[in-house]
Tab-separated table of C-alpha atoms in Angstrom:
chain	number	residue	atom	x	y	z
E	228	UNK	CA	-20.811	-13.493	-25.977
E	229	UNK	CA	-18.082	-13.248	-28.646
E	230	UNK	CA	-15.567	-15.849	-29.215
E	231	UNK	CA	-12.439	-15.820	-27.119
E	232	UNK	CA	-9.316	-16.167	-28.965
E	233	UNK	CA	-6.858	-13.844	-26.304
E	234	UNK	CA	-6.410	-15.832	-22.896
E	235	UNK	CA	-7.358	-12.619	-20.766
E	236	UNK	CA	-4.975	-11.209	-18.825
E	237	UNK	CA	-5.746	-12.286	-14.933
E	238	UNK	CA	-7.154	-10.437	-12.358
E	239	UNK	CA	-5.121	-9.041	-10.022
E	240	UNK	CA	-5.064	-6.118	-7.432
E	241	UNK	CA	-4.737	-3.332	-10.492
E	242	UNK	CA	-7.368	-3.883	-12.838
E	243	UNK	CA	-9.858	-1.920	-11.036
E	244	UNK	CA	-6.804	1.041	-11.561
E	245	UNK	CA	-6.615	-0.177	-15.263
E	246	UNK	CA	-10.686	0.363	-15.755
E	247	UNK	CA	-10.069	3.544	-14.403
E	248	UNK	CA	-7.696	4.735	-16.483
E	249	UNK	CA	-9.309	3.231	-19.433
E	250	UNK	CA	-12.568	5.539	-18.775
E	251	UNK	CA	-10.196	8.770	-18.220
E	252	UNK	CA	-8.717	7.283	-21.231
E	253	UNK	CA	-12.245	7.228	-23.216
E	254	UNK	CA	-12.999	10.439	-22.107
E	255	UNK	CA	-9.548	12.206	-22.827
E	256	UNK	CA	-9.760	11.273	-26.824
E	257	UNK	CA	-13.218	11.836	-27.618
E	258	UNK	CA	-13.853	14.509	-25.265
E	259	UNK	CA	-10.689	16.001	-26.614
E	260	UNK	CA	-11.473	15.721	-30.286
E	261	UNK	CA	-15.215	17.189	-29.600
E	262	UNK	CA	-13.476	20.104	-27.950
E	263	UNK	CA	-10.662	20.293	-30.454
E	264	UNK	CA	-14.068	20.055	-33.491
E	265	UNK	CA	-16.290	22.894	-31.227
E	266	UNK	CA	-13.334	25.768	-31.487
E	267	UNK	CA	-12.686	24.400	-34.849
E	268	UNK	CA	-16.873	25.207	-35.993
E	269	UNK	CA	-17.390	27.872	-33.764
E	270	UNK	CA	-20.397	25.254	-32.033
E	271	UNK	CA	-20.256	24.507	-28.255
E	272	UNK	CA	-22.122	20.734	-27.869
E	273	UNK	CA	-19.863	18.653	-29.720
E	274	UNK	CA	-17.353	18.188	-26.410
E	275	UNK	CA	-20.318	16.938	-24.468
E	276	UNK	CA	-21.044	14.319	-27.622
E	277	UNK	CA	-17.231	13.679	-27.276
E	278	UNK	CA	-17.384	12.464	-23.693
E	279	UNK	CA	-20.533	10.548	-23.970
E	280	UNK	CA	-19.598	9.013	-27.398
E	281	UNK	CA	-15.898	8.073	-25.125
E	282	UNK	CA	-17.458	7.034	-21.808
E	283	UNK	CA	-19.672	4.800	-23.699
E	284	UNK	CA	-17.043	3.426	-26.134
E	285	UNK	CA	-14.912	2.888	-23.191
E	286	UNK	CA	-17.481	0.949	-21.620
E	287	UNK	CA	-17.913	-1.425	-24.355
E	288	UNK	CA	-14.437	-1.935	-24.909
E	289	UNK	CA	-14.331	-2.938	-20.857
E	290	UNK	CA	-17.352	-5.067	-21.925
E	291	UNK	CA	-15.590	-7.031	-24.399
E	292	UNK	CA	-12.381	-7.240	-22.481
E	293	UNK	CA	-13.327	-8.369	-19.187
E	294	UNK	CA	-17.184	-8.727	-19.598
E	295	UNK	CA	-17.206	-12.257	-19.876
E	296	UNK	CA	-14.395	-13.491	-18.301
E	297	UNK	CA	-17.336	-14.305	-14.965
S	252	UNK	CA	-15.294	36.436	10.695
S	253	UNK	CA	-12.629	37.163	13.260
S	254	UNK	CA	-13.910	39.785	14.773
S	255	UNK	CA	-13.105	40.756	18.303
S	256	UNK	CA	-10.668	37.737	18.137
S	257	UNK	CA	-6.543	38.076	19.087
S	258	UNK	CA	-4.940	36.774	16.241
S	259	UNK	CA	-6.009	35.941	13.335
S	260	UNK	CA	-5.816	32.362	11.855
S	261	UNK	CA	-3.954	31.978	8.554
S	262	UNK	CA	-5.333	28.250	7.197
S	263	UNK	CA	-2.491	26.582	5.799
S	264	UNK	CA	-2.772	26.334	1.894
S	265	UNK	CA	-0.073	25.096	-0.588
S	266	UNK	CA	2.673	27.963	0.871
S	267	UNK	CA	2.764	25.381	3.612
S	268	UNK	CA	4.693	23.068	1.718
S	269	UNK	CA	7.684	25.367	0.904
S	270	UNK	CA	9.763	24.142	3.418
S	271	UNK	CA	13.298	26.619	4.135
S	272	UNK	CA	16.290	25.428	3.673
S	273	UNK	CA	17.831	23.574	6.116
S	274	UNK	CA	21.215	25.159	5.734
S	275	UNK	CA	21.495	28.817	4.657
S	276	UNK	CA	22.684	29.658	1.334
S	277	UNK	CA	22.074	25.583	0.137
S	278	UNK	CA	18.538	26.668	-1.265
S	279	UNK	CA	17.654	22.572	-3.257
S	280	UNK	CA	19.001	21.755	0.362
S	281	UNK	CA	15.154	21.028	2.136
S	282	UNK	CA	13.330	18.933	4.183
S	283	UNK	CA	11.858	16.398	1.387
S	284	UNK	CA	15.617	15.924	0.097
S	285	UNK	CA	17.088	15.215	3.422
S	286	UNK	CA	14.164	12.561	4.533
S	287	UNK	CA	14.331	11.012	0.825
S	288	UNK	CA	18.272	11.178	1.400
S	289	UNK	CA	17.998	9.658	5.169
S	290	UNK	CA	15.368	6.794	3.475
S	291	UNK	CA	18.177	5.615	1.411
S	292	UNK	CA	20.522	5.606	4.021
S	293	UNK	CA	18.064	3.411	6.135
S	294	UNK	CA	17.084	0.883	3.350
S	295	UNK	CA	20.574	0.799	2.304
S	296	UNK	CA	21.328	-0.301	5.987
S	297	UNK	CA	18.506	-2.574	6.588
S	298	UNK	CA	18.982	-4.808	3.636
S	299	UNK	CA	22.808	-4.791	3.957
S	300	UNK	CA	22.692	-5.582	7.368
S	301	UNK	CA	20.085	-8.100	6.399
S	302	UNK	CA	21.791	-9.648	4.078
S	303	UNK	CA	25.849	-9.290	4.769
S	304	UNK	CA	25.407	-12.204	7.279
S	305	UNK	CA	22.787	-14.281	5.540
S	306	UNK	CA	22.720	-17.763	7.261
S	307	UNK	CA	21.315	-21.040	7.693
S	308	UNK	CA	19.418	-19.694	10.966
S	309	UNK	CA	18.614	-15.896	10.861
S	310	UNK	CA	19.226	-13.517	12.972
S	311	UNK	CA	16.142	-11.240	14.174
S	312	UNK	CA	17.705	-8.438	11.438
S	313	UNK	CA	17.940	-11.158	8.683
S	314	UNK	CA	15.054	-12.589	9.116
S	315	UNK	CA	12.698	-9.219	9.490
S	316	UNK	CA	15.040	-8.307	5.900
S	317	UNK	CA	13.803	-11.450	3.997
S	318	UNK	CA	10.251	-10.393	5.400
S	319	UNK	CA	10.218	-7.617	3.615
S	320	UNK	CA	11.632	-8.699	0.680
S	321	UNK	CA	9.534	-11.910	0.299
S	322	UNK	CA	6.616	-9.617	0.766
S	323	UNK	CA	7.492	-7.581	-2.712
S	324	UNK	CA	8.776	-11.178	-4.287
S	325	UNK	CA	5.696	-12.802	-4.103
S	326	UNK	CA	2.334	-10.605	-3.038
S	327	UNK	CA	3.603	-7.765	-5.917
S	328	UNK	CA	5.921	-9.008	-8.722
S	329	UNK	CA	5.437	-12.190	-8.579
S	330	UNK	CA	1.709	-11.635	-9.037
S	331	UNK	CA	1.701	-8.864	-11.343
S	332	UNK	CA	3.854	-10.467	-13.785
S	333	UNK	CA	4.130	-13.818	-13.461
S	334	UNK	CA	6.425	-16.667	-11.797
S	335	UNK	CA	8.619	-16.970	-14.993
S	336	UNK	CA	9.962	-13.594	-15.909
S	337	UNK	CA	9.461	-11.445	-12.220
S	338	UNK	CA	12.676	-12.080	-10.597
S	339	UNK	CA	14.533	-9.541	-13.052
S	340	UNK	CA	12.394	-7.248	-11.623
S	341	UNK	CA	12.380	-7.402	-7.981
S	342	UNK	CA	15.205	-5.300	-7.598
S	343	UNK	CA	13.219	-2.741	-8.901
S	344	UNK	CA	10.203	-3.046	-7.269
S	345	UNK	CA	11.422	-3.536	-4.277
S	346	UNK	CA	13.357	-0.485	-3.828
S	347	UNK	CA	10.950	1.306	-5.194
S	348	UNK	CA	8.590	0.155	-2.638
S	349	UNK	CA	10.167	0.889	0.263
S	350	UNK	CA	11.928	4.286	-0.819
S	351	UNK	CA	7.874	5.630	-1.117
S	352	UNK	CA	7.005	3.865	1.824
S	353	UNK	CA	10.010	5.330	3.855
S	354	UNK	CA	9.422	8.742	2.549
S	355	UNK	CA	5.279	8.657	3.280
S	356	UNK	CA	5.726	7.141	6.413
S	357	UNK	CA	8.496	9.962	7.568
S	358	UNK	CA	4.979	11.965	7.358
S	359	UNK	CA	4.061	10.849	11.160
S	360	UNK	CA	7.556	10.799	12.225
S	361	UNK	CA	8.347	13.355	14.485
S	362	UNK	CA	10.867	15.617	13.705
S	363	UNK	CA	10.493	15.110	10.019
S	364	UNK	CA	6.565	15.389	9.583
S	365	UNK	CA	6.482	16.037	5.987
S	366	UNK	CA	5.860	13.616	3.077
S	367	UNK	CA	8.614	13.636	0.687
S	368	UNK	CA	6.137	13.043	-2.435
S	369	UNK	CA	3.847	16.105	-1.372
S	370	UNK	CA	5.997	17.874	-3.640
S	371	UNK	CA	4.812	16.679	-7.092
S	372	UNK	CA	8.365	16.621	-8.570
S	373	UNK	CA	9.125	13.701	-6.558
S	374	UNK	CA	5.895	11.668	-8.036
S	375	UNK	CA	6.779	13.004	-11.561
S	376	UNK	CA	10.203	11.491	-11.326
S	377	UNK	CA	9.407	7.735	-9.962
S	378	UNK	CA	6.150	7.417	-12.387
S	379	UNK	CA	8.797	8.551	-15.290
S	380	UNK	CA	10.932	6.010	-14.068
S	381	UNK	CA	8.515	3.368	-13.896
S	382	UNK	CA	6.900	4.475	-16.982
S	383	UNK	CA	10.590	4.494	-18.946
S	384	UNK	CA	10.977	0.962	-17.729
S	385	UNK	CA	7.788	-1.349	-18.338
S	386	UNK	CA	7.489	0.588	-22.099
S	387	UNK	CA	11.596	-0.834	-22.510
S	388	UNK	CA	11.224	-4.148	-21.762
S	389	UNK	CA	8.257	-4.237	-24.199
S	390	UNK	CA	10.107	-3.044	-27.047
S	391	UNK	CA	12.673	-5.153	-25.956
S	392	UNK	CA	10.092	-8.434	-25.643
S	393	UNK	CA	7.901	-7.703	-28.532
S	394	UNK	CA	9.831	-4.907	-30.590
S	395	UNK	CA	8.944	-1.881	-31.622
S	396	UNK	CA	6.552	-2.461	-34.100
S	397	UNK	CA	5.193	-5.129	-32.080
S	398	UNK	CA	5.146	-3.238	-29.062
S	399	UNK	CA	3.054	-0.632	-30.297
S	400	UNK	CA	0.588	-2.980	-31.478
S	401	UNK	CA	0.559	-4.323	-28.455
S	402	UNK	CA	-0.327	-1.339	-26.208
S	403	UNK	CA	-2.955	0.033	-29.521
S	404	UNK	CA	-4.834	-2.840	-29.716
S	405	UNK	CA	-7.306	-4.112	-27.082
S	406	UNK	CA	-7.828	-7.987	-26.523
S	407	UNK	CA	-11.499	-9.036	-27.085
S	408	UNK	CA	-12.323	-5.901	-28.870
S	409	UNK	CA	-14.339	-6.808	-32.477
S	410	UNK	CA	-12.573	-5.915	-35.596
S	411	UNK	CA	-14.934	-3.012	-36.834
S	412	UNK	CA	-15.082	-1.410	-33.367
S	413	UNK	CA	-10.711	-0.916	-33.375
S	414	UNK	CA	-10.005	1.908	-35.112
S	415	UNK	CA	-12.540	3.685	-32.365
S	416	UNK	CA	-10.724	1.672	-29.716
S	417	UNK	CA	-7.081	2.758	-30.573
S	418	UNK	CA	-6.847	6.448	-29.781
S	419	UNK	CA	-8.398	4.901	-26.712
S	420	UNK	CA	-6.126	2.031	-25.195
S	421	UNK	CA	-3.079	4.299	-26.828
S	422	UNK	CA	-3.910	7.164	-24.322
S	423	UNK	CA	-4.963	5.305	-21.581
S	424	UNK	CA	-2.108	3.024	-21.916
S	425	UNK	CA	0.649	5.706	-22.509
S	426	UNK	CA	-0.435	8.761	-21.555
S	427	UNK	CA	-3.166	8.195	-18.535
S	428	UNK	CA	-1.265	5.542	-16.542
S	429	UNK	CA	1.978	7.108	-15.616
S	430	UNK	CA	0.551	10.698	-15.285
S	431	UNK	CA	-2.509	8.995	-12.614
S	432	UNK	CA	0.673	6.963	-10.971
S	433	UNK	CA	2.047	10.284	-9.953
S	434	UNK	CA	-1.162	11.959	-9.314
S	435	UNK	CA	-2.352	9.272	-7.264
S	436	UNK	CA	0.682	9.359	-4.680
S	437	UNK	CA	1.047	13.355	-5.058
S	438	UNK	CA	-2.320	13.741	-4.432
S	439	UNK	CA	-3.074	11.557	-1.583
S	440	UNK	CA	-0.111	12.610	0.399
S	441	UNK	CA	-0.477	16.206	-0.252
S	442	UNK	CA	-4.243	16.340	0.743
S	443	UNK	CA	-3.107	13.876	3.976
S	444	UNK	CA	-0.942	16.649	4.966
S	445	UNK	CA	-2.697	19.536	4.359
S	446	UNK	CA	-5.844	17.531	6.504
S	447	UNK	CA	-3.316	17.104	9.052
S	448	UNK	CA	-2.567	20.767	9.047
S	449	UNK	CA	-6.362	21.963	8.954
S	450	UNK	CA	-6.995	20.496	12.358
S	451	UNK	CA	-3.986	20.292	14.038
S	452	UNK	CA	-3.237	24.288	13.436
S	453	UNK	CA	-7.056	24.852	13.659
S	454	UNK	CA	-7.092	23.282	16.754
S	455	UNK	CA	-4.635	24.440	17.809
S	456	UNK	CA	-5.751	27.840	17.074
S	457	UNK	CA	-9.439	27.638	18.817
S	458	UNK	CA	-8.085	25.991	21.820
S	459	UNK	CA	-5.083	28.740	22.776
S	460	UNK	CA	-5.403	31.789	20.615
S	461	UNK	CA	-9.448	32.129	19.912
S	462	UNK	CA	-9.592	33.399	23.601
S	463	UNK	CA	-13.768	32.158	23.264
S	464	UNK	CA	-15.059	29.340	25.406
S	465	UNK	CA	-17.249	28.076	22.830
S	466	UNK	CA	-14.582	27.490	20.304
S	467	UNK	CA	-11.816	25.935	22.692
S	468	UNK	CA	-14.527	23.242	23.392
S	469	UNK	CA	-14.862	22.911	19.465
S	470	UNK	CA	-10.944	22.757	19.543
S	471	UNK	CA	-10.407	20.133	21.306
S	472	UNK	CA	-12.828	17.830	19.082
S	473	UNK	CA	-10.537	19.035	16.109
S	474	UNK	CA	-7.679	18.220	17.592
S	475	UNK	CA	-9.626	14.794	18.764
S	476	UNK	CA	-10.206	14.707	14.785
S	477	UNK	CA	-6.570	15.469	13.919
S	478	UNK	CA	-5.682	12.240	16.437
S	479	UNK	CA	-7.743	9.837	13.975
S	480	UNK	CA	-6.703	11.662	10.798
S	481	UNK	CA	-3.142	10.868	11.629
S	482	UNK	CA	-3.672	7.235	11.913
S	483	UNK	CA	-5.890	7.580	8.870
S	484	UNK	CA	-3.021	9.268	6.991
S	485	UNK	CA	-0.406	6.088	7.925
S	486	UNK	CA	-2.727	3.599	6.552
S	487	UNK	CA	-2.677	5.743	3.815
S	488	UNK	CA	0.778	5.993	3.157
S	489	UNK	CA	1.175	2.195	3.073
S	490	UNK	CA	-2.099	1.919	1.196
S	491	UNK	CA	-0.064	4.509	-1.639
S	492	UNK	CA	3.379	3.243	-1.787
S	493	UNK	CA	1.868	-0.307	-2.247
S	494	UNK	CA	-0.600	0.579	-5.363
S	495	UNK	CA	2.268	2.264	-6.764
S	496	UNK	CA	4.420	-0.852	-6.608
S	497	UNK	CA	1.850	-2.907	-7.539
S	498	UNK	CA	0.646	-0.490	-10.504
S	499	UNK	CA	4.215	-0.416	-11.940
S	500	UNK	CA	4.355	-4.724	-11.781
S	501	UNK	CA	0.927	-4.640	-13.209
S	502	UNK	CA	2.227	-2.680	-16.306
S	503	UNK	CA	5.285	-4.220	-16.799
S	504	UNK	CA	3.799	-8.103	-16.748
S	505	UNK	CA	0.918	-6.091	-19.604
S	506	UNK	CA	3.709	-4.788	-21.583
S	507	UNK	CA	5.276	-8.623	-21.437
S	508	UNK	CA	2.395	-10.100	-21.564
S	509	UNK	CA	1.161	-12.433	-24.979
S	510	UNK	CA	-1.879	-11.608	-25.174
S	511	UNK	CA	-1.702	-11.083	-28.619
């Protein structure tokens, strides 16, 4: 897919631990700021954007770090 | 529910991990501090012994030492963070491995029978450590500046997609990995135990105190159950003191790493 110019970091015993601390990670920010936005405007969906919007960044960045490493 | 029955059963809960003090009046004086106290004792000795007479041929004790230390050397640091720069590290690790696995394994020890890192404290403390460590010798590698770069910026990630991706790899990097580190062991051991516990005391319980047929017969499958769980519980407590080890390698050969 994209061009690598990083040698990726090898695979080893943690990296399924690393994934899953990226995803908490994901969700922690964006979930966060959604929550932090919803008491901030008085509205109640924007911490269920938050997670989605991390989960799914989080999964992208996982894409482009390890996607194609086969 | 326990109706018409003796005595009534009190599940255990978290109160069951507030062990007494062993000696009156010394109240930090508990269980968890004396088995994390007798675990350095015994590594101390092992290795020492190990190594005070380290010959040519090795004795059984020497040879079972360099076992164990070979086995951190080169399936965890040498691994994680690579055959030029892990031997500075082994110390570390290696300690650290076996102090966790000493304390989880005192778990199914008779006599002792509690897991030192049940009590999150003790989790808090070697994640810190670890965590204190691998972020130093990545300022000290790649400097400050550099450092934080280093642990903000994914590899691979597309230019436009990074200032999305930052918040992200900061937190997960610097926040998420030494709180799950702790969690992970606290966790695991403190649900082992409390399994344990549930059917060994409910057991226990149905068997001699329910006074009912019915339920001694379902006793004795718990306490069946509680057999397994126990040898569950020690693969466990390798299975945690090794991720932990290998967790903390893993993030200090990242925060060496130049991949960047």
């Amino acid at each position: 897919m994209s061009e690598q110019k990083d040698p990726k970091p090898s695979p080893g015993a943690g990296d399924g631990w690393r994934v899953l601390s990226y995803l908490i990670g994901g969700v922690l920010v964006y979930g966060g700021i959604g929550f932090g936005l919803d008491r901030l405007l008085g509205t109640q969906f924007l911490v269920l954007v938050g997670i989605v919007l991390g989960a799914g960044l989080t999964i992208l960045m996982l894409h482009f770090r390890y996607g194609s490493r086969s | 529910m326990t109706a018409g029955v003796p005595t009534e059963f009190i599940a255990p809960g978290p109160q069951s991990f507030n062990t007494p003090p062993i000696i009156d009046g010394v109240d930090w004086f508990t269980k968890p501090v004396l088995v994390a106290a007798l675990s350095v004792v015994v590594i101390v000795w092992f290795f020492w012994g190990a190594s005070r007479k380290a010959a040519i041929v090795p004795t059984k004790l020497q040879f079972a030492g360099e076992l164990g230390y070979n086995f951190v050397r080169n399936s965890i640091a040498r691994d994680a963070i690579g055959s030029q720069d892990h031997m500075k590290y082994v110390p570390y690790l290696c300690g650290l491995f076996y102090f966790i696995l000493l304390n989880n394994v005192a778990a199914s020890i008779p006599l002792f029978q509690f897991p030192t890192f049940s009590h999150i404290g003790w989790a808090y403390v070697a994640a810190v450590i670890s965590w204190v460590i691998y972020n130093a010798v990545g300022i000290k590698k790649h400097g400050l500046w550099g450092y934080f770069k280093h642990q903000t910026m994914p590899a691979g990630v597309p230019l436009w997609l990074m200032p999305l991706m930052i918040p992200i790899e900061f937190i997960s990097n610097i926040v998420v990995r030494p709180v799950s580190l702790s969690l992970r062991l606290f966790a695991n051991m403190f649900a082992g135990h409390i399994l344990l516990l549930v059917f060994v005391l409910g057991g226990e319980y149905m068997v001699f105190e329910s006074g009912k047929i019915f339920l001694g017969g379902v006793g004795i499958i718990t306490f069946i159950m509680g057999i397994a769980i126990a040898g569950l519980e020690l693969f466990v407590q390798c299975i945690q003191a090794y991720i932990f080890v290998v967790l903390t390698a893993q993030y200090i050969g990242s925060a060496i790493a130049d991949d960047h």
